[in-house]
Amino acid sequence: APATAAAPTIRFSLKGAYAVKVMRGCGEKSTHHYAHFRSGLRISFSGRISPAPRRGFRVKIKLKRCVGGKDFRTLRETSVRGGSRGRFSGGVASPGRGIYWLRAYYGGKSSKKEQLRVT
């Protein structure tokens, strides 16, 4: 039987938070680790896809915001170019005060959510 390509694994993390706190946000039943950022500052991230795709791949980044204290809705979508060894990085402009999460998407797969709070 022919070998099939392995499904990609996406690792994704936020950079530059001034604190990480465990809290319950947006009507969630369980607690999560939320990276805290100051309003007006860029929210940076980096990640890696393995196995590494060819250089110049694109990763979609989705930012969702807590609306009405109950539900997350898409606020913004962007994409970043990946480089060698499956690495990618970038940032999003500060979306204003509130509770959010970011996630990376590539090849039909997605990373874990990275929760954040802008104060």
CSV table of N, CA, C and O in Angstrom, one decimal:
chain,number,residue,atom,x,y,z
A,1,ALA,N,0.9,-1.2,0.0
A,1,ALA,CA,0.0,0.0,0.0
A,1,ALA,C,0.9,1.2,0.0
A,1,ALA,O,1.9,1.3,0.7
A,2,PRO,N,0.5,2.3,-0.7
A,2,PRO,CA,1.3,3.5,-0.7
A,2,PRO,C,1.2,4.2,0.6
A,2,PRO,O,0.2,4.2,1.3
A,3,ALA,N,2.3,4.9,0.9
A,3,ALA,CA,2.4,5.7,2.2
A,3,ALA,C,1.5,6.9,2.0
A,3,ALA,O,1.5,7.5,0.9
A,4,THR,N,0.9,7.3,3.1
A,4,THR,CA,0.1,8.5,3.0
A,4,THR,C,0.8,9.6,3.8
A,4,THR,O,1.5,9.3,4.8
A,5,ALA,N,0.6,10.9,3.4
A,5,ALA,CA,1.2,12.0,4.1
A,5,ALA,C,0.6,12.1,5.5
A,5,ALA,O,-0.6,11.9,5.7
A,6,ALA,N,1.4,12.4,6.5
A,6,ALA,CA,1.0,12.6,7.9
A,6,ALA,C,0.2,13.9,7.9
A,6,ALA,O,0.5,14.9,7.3
A,7,ALA,N,-0.9,13.9,8.7
A,7,ALA,CA,-1.7,15.1,9.0
A,7,ALA,C,-0.8,16.1,9.7
A,7,ALA,O,-0.1,15.7,10.6
A,8,PRO,N,-0.9,17.4,9.4
A,8,PRO,CA,-0.1,18.4,10.0
A,8,PRO,C,-0.5,18.6,11.5
A,8,PRO,O,-1.6,18.5,11.8
A,9,THR,N,0.5,18.9,12.3
A,9,THR,CA,0.3,19.3,13.7
A,9,THR,C,0.7,20.7,13.8
A,9,THR,O,1.8,21.1,13.3
A,10,ILE,N,-0.1,21.5,14.4
A,10,ILE,CA,0.1,23.0,14.5
A,10,ILE,C,0.3,23.3,16.0
A,10,ILE,O,-0.5,23.1,16.8
A,11,ARG,N,1.5,23.9,16.3
A,11,ARG,CA,1.8,24.4,17.6
A,11,ARG,C,1.7,26.0,17.5
A,11,ARG,O,2.2,26.5,16.5
A,12,PHE,N,1.1,26.6,18.4
A,12,PHE,CA,0.8,28.0,18.3
A,12,PHE,C,0.9,28.6,19.7
A,12,PHE,O,0.3,28.1,20.7
A,13,SER,N,1.5,29.8,19.9
A,13,SER,CA,1.6,30.4,21.2
A,13,SER,C,1.7,31.9,21.1
A,13,SER,O,2.2,32.5,20.1
A,14,LEU,N,1.2,32.6,22.1
A,14,LEU,CA,1.2,34.1,22.2
A,14,LEU,C,2.5,34.5,22.8
A,14,LEU,O,3.0,33.8,23.7
A,15,LYS,N,3.0,35.7,22.5
A,15,LYS,CA,4.2,36.3,23.0
A,15,LYS,C,3.9,37.6,23.5
A,15,LYS,O,3.1,38.4,23.0
A,16,GLY,N,4.7,38.0,24.6
A,16,GLY,CA,4.6,39.4,25.1
A,16,GLY,C,3.6,39.7,26.1
A,16,GLY,O,3.3,40.9,26.4
A,17,ALA,N,2.9,38.7,26.7
A,17,ALA,CA,1.9,39.0,27.7
A,17,ALA,C,2.5,39.5,29.0
A,17,ALA,O,3.6,39.0,29.3
A,18,TYR,N,1.9,40.4,29.7
A,18,TYR,CA,2.5,40.8,31.0
A,18,TYR,C,2.2,39.9,32.1
A,18,TYR,O,2.8,39.9,33.2
A,19,ALA,N,1.2,39.0,31.9
A,19,ALA,CA,0.8,38.1,33.0
A,19,ALA,C,0.0,36.9,32.3
A,19,ALA,O,-0.6,37.1,31.3
A,20,VAL,N,-0.1,35.8,33.0
A,20,VAL,CA,-0.9,34.7,32.6
A,20,VAL,C,-1.7,34.3,33.9
A,20,VAL,O,-1.1,34.0,34.9
A,21,LYS,N,-3.0,34.4,33.8
A,21,LYS,CA,-3.9,34.1,35.0
A,21,LYS,C,-4.9,33.0,34.6
A,21,LYS,O,-5.4,33.0,33.5
A,22,VAL,N,-5.2,32.2,35.6
A,22,VAL,CA,-6.3,31.3,35.5
A,22,VAL,C,-7.6,31.9,35.8
A,22,VAL,O,-7.8,32.5,36.9
A,23,MET,N,-8.6,31.9,34.8
A,23,MET,CA,-9.8,32.6,35.1
A,23,MET,C,-10.9,31.9,34.2
A,23,MET,O,-10.6,31.1,33.4
A,24,ARG,N,-12.1,32.2,34.5
A,24,ARG,CA,-13.3,31.7,33.8
A,24,ARG,C,-13.8,32.9,32.9
A,24,ARG,O,-14.0,34.0,33.5
A,25,GLY,N,-13.9,32.8,31.6
A,25,GLY,CA,-14.2,33.9,30.8
A,25,GLY,C,-15.4,33.6,29.8
A,25,GLY,O,-15.5,32.4,29.4
A,26,CYS,N,-16.2,34.5,29.6
A,26,CYS,CA,-17.2,34.4,28.6
A,26,CYS,C,-18.2,33.3,28.8
A,26,CYS,O,-18.6,32.5,27.9
A,27,GLY,N,-18.7,33.2,30.0
A,27,GLY,CA,-19.7,32.2,30.4
A,27,GLY,C,-19.2,30.7,30.3
A,27,GLY,O,-20.0,29.8,30.3
A,28,GLU,N,-17.9,30.5,30.3
A,28,GLU,CA,-17.4,29.2,30.3
A,28,GLU,C,-17.6,28.5,31.7
A,28,GLU,O,-17.5,29.1,32.7
A,29,LYS,N,-17.8,27.2,31.6
A,29,LYS,CA,-18.0,26.4,32.9
A,29,LYS,C,-16.7,26.1,33.5
A,29,LYS,O,-16.6,25.9,34.7
A,30,SER,N,-15.6,26.0,32.8
A,30,SER,CA,-14.3,25.6,33.3
A,30,SER,C,-13.3,26.8,33.2
A,30,SER,O,-13.6,27.7,32.4
A,31,THR,N,-12.2,26.7,34.0
A,31,THR,CA,-11.2,27.8,33.9
A,31,THR,C,-10.2,27.5,32.9
A,31,THR,O,-10.0,26.3,32.5
A,32,HIS,N,-9.5,28.5,32.4
A,32,HIS,CA,-8.5,28.4,31.4
A,32,HIS,C,-7.4,29.4,31.8
A,32,HIS,O,-7.6,30.4,32.5
A,33,HIS,N,-6.2,29.2,31.2
A,33,HIS,CA,-5.1,30.1,31.3
A,33,HIS,C,-5.3,31.3,30.3
A,33,HIS,O,-5.3,31.0,29.1
A,34,TYR,N,-5.4,32.5,30.8
A,34,TYR,CA,-5.6,33.7,29.9
A,34,TYR,C,-4.3,34.5,30.0
A,34,TYR,O,-3.9,34.9,31.0
A,35,ALA,N,-3.7,34.8,28.8
A,35,ALA,CA,-2.6,35.7,28.7
A,35,ALA,C,-3.2,37.1,28.7
A,35,ALA,O,-4.1,37.4,28.0
A,36,HIS,N,-2.6,38.0,29.5
A,36,HIS,CA,-3.1,39.3,29.7
A,36,HIS,C,-2.2,40.3,28.9
A,36,HIS,O,-1.0,40.3,29.1
A,37,PHE,N,-2.8,41.2,28.1
A,37,PHE,CA,-2.1,42.2,27.3
A,37,PHE,C,-2.7,43.6,27.7
A,37,PHE,O,-3.9,43.7,28.0
A,38,ARG,N,-1.9,44.6,27.5
A,38,ARG,CA,-2.4,45.9,27.7
A,38,ARG,C,-3.0,46.5,26.4
A,38,ARG,O,-2.5,46.2,25.3
A,39,SER,N,-4.1,47.2,26.6
A,39,SER,CA,-4.8,47.8,25.4
A,39,SER,C,-3.8,48.7,24.6
A,39,SER,O,-3.0,49.4,25.2
A,40,GLY,N,-3.9,48.7,23.3
A,40,GLY,CA,-3.1,49.5,22.5
A,40,GLY,C,-1.8,48.9,22.0
A,40,GLY,O,-1.1,49.4,21.1
A,41,LEU,N,-1.4,47.8,22.6
A,41,LEU,CA,-0.2,47.1,22.2
A,41,LEU,C,-0.5,45.9,21.3
A,41,LEU,O,-1.5,45.3,21.4
A,42,ARG,N,0.4,45.7,20.4
A,42,ARG,CA,0.3,44.6,19.4
A,42,ARG,C,0.4,43.2,20.1
A,42,ARG,O,1.1,43.1,21.0
A,43,ILE,N,-0.5,42.3,19.7
A,43,ILE,CA,-0.5,40.9,20.2
A,43,ILE,C,0.3,40.0,19.3
A,43,ILE,O,-0.1,39.8,18.2
A,44,SER,N,1.5,39.6,19.7
A,44,SER,CA,2.4,38.8,18.9
A,44,SER,C,2.2,37.3,19.1
A,44,SER,O,1.8,36.9,20.2
A,45,PHE,N,2.5,36.5,18.1
A,45,PHE,CA,2.4,35.1,18.2
A,45,PHE,C,3.5,34.4,17.3
A,45,PHE,O,4.1,35.1,16.5
A,46,SER,N,3.7,33.2,17.6
A,46,SER,CA,4.6,32.4,16.8
A,46,SER,C,4.1,30.9,16.8
A,46,SER,O,3.3,30.5,17.7
A,47,GLY,N,4.5,30.1,15.8
A,47,GLY,CA,4.1,28.8,15.8
A,47,GLY,C,4.9,27.9,14.8
A,47,GLY,O,5.9,28.4,14.2
A,48,ARG,N,4.6,26.7,14.8
A,48,ARG,CA,5.3,25.8,13.9
A,48,ARG,C,4.4,24.7,13.4
A,48,ARG,O,3.5,24.2,14.2
A,49,ILE,N,4.5,24.3,12.2
A,49,ILE,CA,3.8,23.2,11.6
A,49,ILE,C,4.7,22.0,11.4
A,49,ILE,O,5.8,22.2,10.8
A,50,SER,N,4.3,20.8,11.8
A,50,SER,CA,5.1,19.7,11.5
A,50,SER,C,4.2,18.5,11.0
A,50,SER,O,3.1,18.4,11.5
A,51,PRO,N,4.6,17.8,10.0
A,51,PRO,CA,5.8,18.0,9.2
A,51,PRO,C,5.8,19.3,8.5
A,51,PRO,O,4.7,19.8,8.1
A,52,ALA,N,7.0,19.9,8.3
A,52,ALA,CA,7.1,21.2,7.7
A,52,ALA,C,6.7,21.2,6.3
A,52,ALA,O,7.2,20.4,5.5
A,53,PRO,N,5.8,22.1,5.9
A,53,PRO,CA,5.4,22.2,4.5
A,53,PRO,C,6.5,23.0,3.7
A,53,PRO,O,7.5,23.5,4.3
A,54,ARG,N,6.3,23.1,2.4
A,54,ARG,CA,7.3,23.9,1.6
A,54,ARG,C,7.3,25.3,2.1
A,54,ARG,O,6.3,25.8,2.5
A,55,ARG,N,8.4,25.9,2.0
A,55,ARG,CA,8.6,27.3,2.3
A,55,ARG,C,7.6,28.2,1.6
A,55,ARG,O,7.3,28.0,0.4
A,56,GLY,N,7.0,29.2,2.2
A,56,GLY,CA,6.1,30.1,1.6
A,56,GLY,C,4.6,29.7,1.8
A,56,GLY,O,3.7,30.3,1.2
A,57,PHE,N,4.4,28.7,2.7
A,57,PHE,CA,3.0,28.3,3.0
A,57,PHE,C,2.3,29.5,3.7
A,57,PHE,O,2.9,30.4,4.2
A,58,ARG,N,1.0,29.4,3.8
A,58,ARG,CA,0.2,30.4,4.5
A,58,ARG,C,-0.6,29.8,5.6
A,58,ARG,O,-1.2,28.7,5.4
A,59,VAL,N,-0.7,30.4,6.7
A,59,VAL,CA,-1.4,30.0,7.9
A,59,VAL,C,-2.5,31.0,8.2
A,59,VAL,O,-2.2,32.2,8.2
A,60,LYS,N,-3.8,30.6,8.3
A,60,LYS,CA,-4.9,31.5,8.7
A,60,LYS,C,-4.9,31.6,10.2
A,60,LYS,O,-4.8,30.7,10.9
A,61,ILE,N,-5.1,32.9,10.6
A,61,ILE,CA,-5.2,33.2,12.0
A,61,ILE,C,-6.6,33.8,12.2
A,61,ILE,O,-6.9,34.7,11.6
A,62,LYS,N,-7.3,33.3,13.2
A,62,LYS,CA,-8.6,33.8,13.5
A,62,LYS,C,-8.7,34.3,14.9
A,62,LYS,O,-8.3,33.6,15.8
A,63,LEU,N,-9.2,35.5,15.1
A,63,LEU,CA,-9.4,36.2,16.4
A,63,LEU,C,-10.9,36.2,16.6
A,63,LEU,O,-11.7,36.8,15.8
A,64,LYS,N,-11.3,35.7,17.8
A,64,LYS,CA,-12.7,35.7,18.2
A,64,LYS,C,-12.8,36.5,19.5
A,64,LYS,O,-12.0,36.4,20.4
A,65,ARG,N,-13.9,37.2,19.6
A,65,ARG,CA,-14.2,38.1,20.8
A,65,ARG,C,-15.4,37.6,21.5
A,65,ARG,O,-16.4,37.2,20.9
A,66,CYS,N,-15.4,37.7,22.8
A,66,CYS,CA,-16.5,37.4,23.7
A,66,CYS,C,-17.6,38.5,23.5
A,66,CYS,O,-17.3,39.7,23.7
A,67,VAL,N,-18.8,38.1,23.2
A,67,VAL,CA,-19.9,39.0,22.9
A,67,VAL,C,-21.0,38.7,23.9
A,67,VAL,O,-21.5,37.6,24.0
A,68,GLY,N,-21.4,39.7,24.7
A,68,GLY,CA,-22.5,39.6,25.6
A,68,GLY,C,-22.2,38.7,26.8
A,68,GLY,O,-23.1,38.2,27.4
A,69,GLY,N,-20.9,38.4,27.0
A,69,GLY,CA,-20.6,37.5,28.1
A,69,GLY,C,-21.0,36.1,28.0
A,69,GLY,O,-20.9,35.3,28.9
A,70,LYS,N,-21.4,35.7,26.7
A,70,LYS,CA,-21.9,34.3,26.6
A,70,LYS,C,-21.3,33.6,25.4
A,70,LYS,O,-21.2,32.3,25.4
A,71,ASP,N,-20.9,34.3,24.3
A,71,ASP,CA,-20.5,33.6,23.1
A,71,ASP,C,-19.3,34.3,22.5
A,71,ASP,O,-19.2,35.5,22.5
A,72,PHE,N,-18.5,33.5,21.8
A,72,PHE,CA,-17.3,34.0,21.0
A,72,PHE,C,-17.8,34.2,19.6
A,72,PHE,O,-18.3,33.2,19.0
A,73,ARG,N,-17.5,35.3,19.0
A,73,ARG,CA,-17.8,35.6,17.6
A,73,ARG,C,-16.5,36.1,16.8
A,73,ARG,O,-15.7,36.8,17.4
A,74,THR,N,-16.4,35.7,15.6
A,74,THR,CA,-15.2,36.1,14.8
A,74,THR,C,-15.1,37.6,14.7
A,74,THR,O,-16.1,38.2,14.2
A,75,LEU,N,-14.0,38.2,15.1
A,75,LEU,CA,-13.8,39.6,15.0
A,75,LEU,C,-12.9,39.9,13.7
A,75,LEU,O,-13.2,40.8,13.0
A,76,ARG,N,-11.9,39.0,13.5
A,76,ARG,CA,-11.0,39.3,12.4
A,76,ARG,C,-10.3,38.0,12.0
A,76,ARG,O,-10.1,37.1,12.8
A,77,GLU,N,-10.0,37.9,10.7
A,77,GLU,CA,-9.2,36.8,10.2
A,77,GLU,C,-8.1,37.4,9.3
A,77,GLU,O,-8.3,38.4,8.6
A,78,THR,N,-6.9,36.8,9.4
A,78,THR,CA,-5.8,37.2,8.7
A,78,THR,C,-5.0,36.0,8.3
A,78,THR,O,-5.3,34.9,8.8
A,79,SER,N,-4.0,36.2,7.5
A,79,SER,CA,-3.1,35.1,7.2
A,79,SER,C,-1.6,35.5,7.3
A,79,SER,O,-1.4,36.7,7.0
A,80,VAL,N,-0.7,34.6,7.6
A,80,VAL,CA,0.7,35.0,7.6
A,80,VAL,C,1.4,33.9,6.8
A,80,VAL,O,1.0,32.8,6.7
A,81,ARG,N,2.6,34.3,6.3
A,81,ARG,CA,3.4,33.4,5.5
A,81,ARG,C,4.3,32.7,6.4
A,81,ARG,O,4.9,33.2,7.3
A,82,GLY,N,4.5,31.4,6.1
A,82,GLY,CA,5.5,30.6,6.8
A,82,GLY,C,6.8,30.5,6.2
A,82,GLY,O,7.0,30.8,5.0
A,83,GLY,N,7.8,30.2,7.0
A,83,GLY,CA,9.2,30.2,6.5
A,83,GLY,C,9.8,28.8,6.5
A,83,GLY,O,9.0,27.8,6.5
A,84,SER,N,11.0,28.7,6.7
A,84,SER,CA,11.7,27.4,6.7
A,84,SER,C,11.4,26.6,8.0
A,84,SER,O,11.0,27.2,9.0
A,85,ARG,N,11.5,25.3,7.9
A,85,ARG,CA,11.2,24.4,8.9
A,85,ARG,C,9.8,24.5,9.5
A,85,ARG,O,9.5,24.1,10.7
A,86,GLY,N,8.9,25.0,8.8
A,86,GLY,CA,7.5,25.1,9.2
A,86,GLY,C,7.1,26.2,10.2
A,86,GLY,O,6.1,26.2,10.8
A,87,ARG,N,8.0,27.1,10.4
A,87,ARG,CA,7.8,28.2,11.4
A,87,ARG,C,7.1,29.3,10.8
A,87,ARG,O,7.2,29.7,9.6
A,88,PHE,N,6.3,30.0,11.6
A,88,PHE,CA,5.5,31.2,11.2
A,88,PHE,C,5.4,32.1,12.5
A,88,PHE,O,5.5,31.7,13.6
A,89,SER,N,5.2,33.4,12.2
A,89,SER,CA,5.1,34.3,13.3
A,89,SER,C,4.4,35.6,12.8
A,89,SER,O,4.3,35.8,11.6
A,90,GLY,N,3.9,36.4,13.7
A,90,GLY,CA,3.2,37.6,13.3
A,90,GLY,C,2.6,38.3,14.5
A,90,GLY,O,2.9,38.0,15.6
A,91,GLY,N,1.6,39.1,14.2
A,91,GLY,CA,0.8,39.8,15.3
A,91,GLY,C,-0.4,40.4,14.7
A,91,GLY,O,-0.6,40.5,13.5
A,92,VAL,N,-1.3,40.8,15.7
A,92,VAL,CA,-2.5,41.5,15.3
A,92,VAL,C,-2.6,42.7,16.2
A,92,VAL,O,-2.0,42.8,17.3
A,93,ALA,N,-3.1,43.8,15.6
A,93,ALA,CA,-3.3,45.0,16.3
A,93,ALA,C,-4.2,44.8,17.5
A,93,ALA,O,-5.1,44.0,17.5
A,94,SER,N,-4.0,45.6,18.5
A,94,SER,CA,-4.8,45.4,19.7
A,94,SER,C,-6.3,45.6,19.4
A,94,SER,O,-6.7,46.6,18.8
A,95,PRO,N,-7.1,44.7,19.7
A,95,PRO,CA,-8.5,44.7,19.4
A,95,PRO,C,-9.4,45.6,20.4
A,95,PRO,O,-10.6,45.7,20.3
A,96,GLY,N,-8.7,46.1,21.4
A,96,GLY,CA,-9.5,46.8,22.4
A,96,GLY,C,-9.7,45.9,23.6
A,96,GLY,O,-9.5,44.7,23.6
A,97,ARG,N,-10.2,46.5,24.7
A,97,ARG,CA,-10.4,45.8,25.9
A,97,ARG,C,-11.5,44.7,25.8
A,97,ARG,O,-12.5,44.9,25.1
A,98,GLY,N,-11.2,43.5,26.4
A,98,GLY,CA,-12.2,42.4,26.3
A,98,GLY,C,-11.5,41.1,26.4
A,98,GLY,O,-10.3,41.0,26.7
A,99,ILE,N,-12.3,40.0,26.2
A,99,ILE,CA,-11.8,38.7,26.3
A,99,ILE,C,-11.9,38.1,24.9
A,99,ILE,O,-12.9,38.2,24.2
A,100,TYR,N,-10.8,37.4,24.5
A,100,TYR,CA,-10.6,36.9,23.1
A,100,TYR,C,-10.0,35.5,23.1
A,100,TYR,O,-9.5,35.1,24.1
A,101,TRP,N,-9.9,34.9,21.9
A,101,TRP,CA,-9.0,33.8,21.7
A,101,TRP,C,-8.5,33.8,20.3
A,101,TRP,O,-9.2,34.4,19.4
A,102,LEU,N,-7.3,33.3,20.1
A,102,LEU,CA,-6.7,33.2,18.8
A,102,LEU,C,-6.5,31.8,18.5
A,102,LEU,O,-6.2,31.0,19.4
A,103,ARG,N,-6.5,31.4,17.2
A,103,ARG,CA,-6.3,30.0,16.7
A,103,ARG,C,-5.7,30.1,15.4
A,103,ARG,O,-6.0,30.9,14.5
A,104,ALA,N,-4.7,29.1,15.1
A,104,ALA,CA,-4.1,29.0,13.8
A,104,ALA,C,-4.7,27.8,13.0
A,104,ALA,O,-5.0,26.8,13.6
A,105,TYR,N,-4.9,28.0,11.7
A,105,TYR,CA,-5.4,26.9,10.8
A,105,TYR,C,-4.5,26.7,9.6
A,105,TYR,O,-4.0,27.7,9.0
A,106,TYR,N,-4.3,25.4,9.3
A,106,TYR,CA,-3.5,25.1,8.1
A,106,TYR,C,-3.9,23.6,7.7
A,106,TYR,O,-4.0,22.7,8.5
A,107,GLY,N,-4.1,23.5,6.4
A,107,GLY,CA,-4.4,22.2,5.8
A,107,GLY,C,-5.6,21.4,6.5
A,107,GLY,O,-5.5,20.2,6.7
A,108,GLY,N,-6.6,22.1,6.8
A,108,GLY,CA,-7.8,21.5,7.4
A,108,GLY,C,-7.6,21.2,8.9
A,108,GLY,O,-8.5,20.6,9.5
A,109,LYS,N,-6.5,21.5,9.5
A,109,LYS,CA,-6.2,21.3,10.9
A,109,LYS,C,-6.2,22.6,11.6
A,109,LYS,O,-5.9,23.7,11.0
A,110,SER,N,-6.3,22.6,13.0
A,110,SER,CA,-6.2,23.8,13.7
A,110,SER,C,-5.4,23.6,15.0
A,110,SER,O,-5.3,22.5,15.5
A,111,SER,N,-4.9,24.7,15.5
A,111,SER,CA,-4.1,24.6,16.8
A,111,SER,C,-5.1,24.7,17.9
A,111,SER,O,-6.3,24.9,17.8
A,112,LYS,N,-4.6,24.5,19.1
A,112,LYS,CA,-5.4,24.8,20.3
A,112,LYS,C,-5.7,26.3,20.4
A,112,LYS,O,-4.9,27.1,19.9
A,113,LYS,N,-6.8,26.6,21.1
A,113,LYS,CA,-7.1,28.0,21.3
A,113,LYS,C,-6.1,28.6,22.3
A,113,LYS,O,-5.6,28.0,23.2
A,114,GLU,N,-5.7,29.9,22.0
A,114,GLU,CA,-4.9,30.6,22.9
A,114,GLU,C,-5.8,31.8,23.5
A,114,GLU,O,-6.1,32.7,22.7
A,115,GLN,N,-6.2,31.7,24.7
A,115,GLN,CA,-7.1,32.6,25.3
A,115,GLN,C,-6.3,33.9,25.8
A,115,GLN,O,-5.2,33.7,26.2
A,116,LEU,N,-6.9,35.0,25.6
A,116,LEU,CA,-6.3,36.3,26.1
A,116,LEU,C,-7.3,37.3,26.6
A,116,LEU,O,-8.5,37.2,26.2
A,117,ARG,N,-6.8,38.2,27.4
A,117,ARG,CA,-7.6,39.3,27.9
A,117,ARG,C,-6.8,40.6,27.7
A,117,ARG,O,-5.7,40.6,28.0
A,118,VAL,N,-7.5,41.6,27.1
A,118,VAL,CA,-6.9,42.9,26.9
A,118,VAL,C,-7.5,43.8,28.0
A,118,VAL,O,-8.7,43.9,28.1
A,119,THR,N,-6.6,44.4,28.8
A,119,THR,CA,-7.0,45.3,29.8
A,119,THR,C,-6.6,46.8,29.6
A,119,THR,O,-5.8,47.0,28.8
